[in-house]
Amino acid sequence: MNKRSAFFISDGTGITAETLGNSLLTQFDGIHFEMLTLPYVDTLEKAIKVAEQIDAATRADGAAAIVFDTIVNPEIREIISKSNGYKIDVFETFLKPLEHELQLHSSYSVGKSHAINESRRYKERIASVNFALDNDDGGRIQQYGKADVILIGVSRCGKTPTCLYMALQFGIRAANYPLTIDDLEMPGIPEALMAHSQKLFGLTIDPFHLAAIRNERRPNSRYASLEQCEFEVREVEKRFIQLGIPSINTTHFSVEEIATRIMANAGLVRRAV
């Protein structure tokens, strides 16, 4: 497999360049990209060092490094542009056409898309993260009335990271409840959950994948055995069908994809932008 270096460079956090660059590069299966994010390149001295890094990577690879940048300062952009990489200037590519269409000049402000000066939205995200932490693994079922969504499923199917991602990225108050072996040996699901049935969303997973995950945590245990995993997944999926609980199989999806699909399927509206 071919190897190419890829740089995500910004005079801010680098999140915009990294997100766009990653989305584009993942479309190319035949190349292994060595990715490096360089945030806060906000002085000429830093820019010179970055240009040297790009040139060194280009020489080592025998092919131009791919460079995504969201640099606002024109002098810094000029230094980066003189390096021997293949450069994709995100702002230049997208802002210029938008300026023409809107008949308005961009403010070209650093870090504007990730600023916290929108107090209400910032506080909403923090409150949602705290809610997700407080309501992890069925911690405080008395707070379920305040939840936007309650994720249920077997242990280690991705509930906790999905709740935290939804809280941080979307401002969603997400709780999660693990359906244990005791729950699954009884009919239905716990009454505490049924009281909020309209908020429930199920996560399931391939038993083989689940066994592999659990073996990393508790190797050679009954908890991690394939037989146990198959039983738990079978029983939880049966309940999802019987009770009409919408669900998603998390086996082949990233946390980002799981969260976004839940948002769409459950009709949730993001609070934090």
XYZ file of N, CA, C and O in Angstrom, residues 187-188 235-245:
52
model
N -38.968 -11.558 31.903
C -39.666 -11.079 30.706
C -39.662 -9.558 30.631
O -39.602 -8.870 31.653
N -39.710 -9.023 29.410
C -39.780 -7.585 29.233
C -38.516 -6.868 29.650
O -37.411 -7.424 29.636
N -31.495 -12.170 23.343
C -32.581 -11.761 24.231
C -32.898 -10.271 24.121
O -34.055 -9.869 24.136
N -31.860 -9.459 24.005
C -32.110 -8.016 23.935
C -32.769 -7.644 22.609
O -33.674 -6.795 22.559
N -32.359 -8.284 21.520
C -32.976 -8.007 20.226
C -34.433 -8.457 20.205
O -35.292 -7.810 19.586
N -34.725 -9.569 20.906
C -36.096 -10.049 21.004
C -36.986 -9.009 21.686
O -38.111 -8.748 21.250
N -36.480 -8.387 22.721
C -37.247 -7.378 23.447
C -37.440 -6.110 22.617
O -38.496 -5.482 22.673
N -36.435 -5.745 21.860
C -36.582 -4.575 20.991
C -37.744 -4.774 20.018
O -38.543 -3.855 19.790
N -37.817 -5.971 19.456
C -38.882 -6.277 18.484
C -40.237 -6.333 19.180
O -41.218 -5.733 18.711
N -40.300 -7.052 20.307
C -41.572 -7.223 21.018
C -42.156 -5.901 21.487
O -43.366 -5.683 21.422
N -41.290 -4.989 21.940
C -41.759 -3.739 22.525
C -41.732 -2.562 21.541
O -42.065 -1.434 21.893
N -41.317 -2.841 20.306
C -41.289 -1.788 19.289
C -40.279 -0.702 19.574
O -40.500 0.472 19.249
N -39.151 -1.090 20.165
C -38.103 -0.129 20.486
C -37.174 0.024 19.285
O -36.598 -0.983 18.829
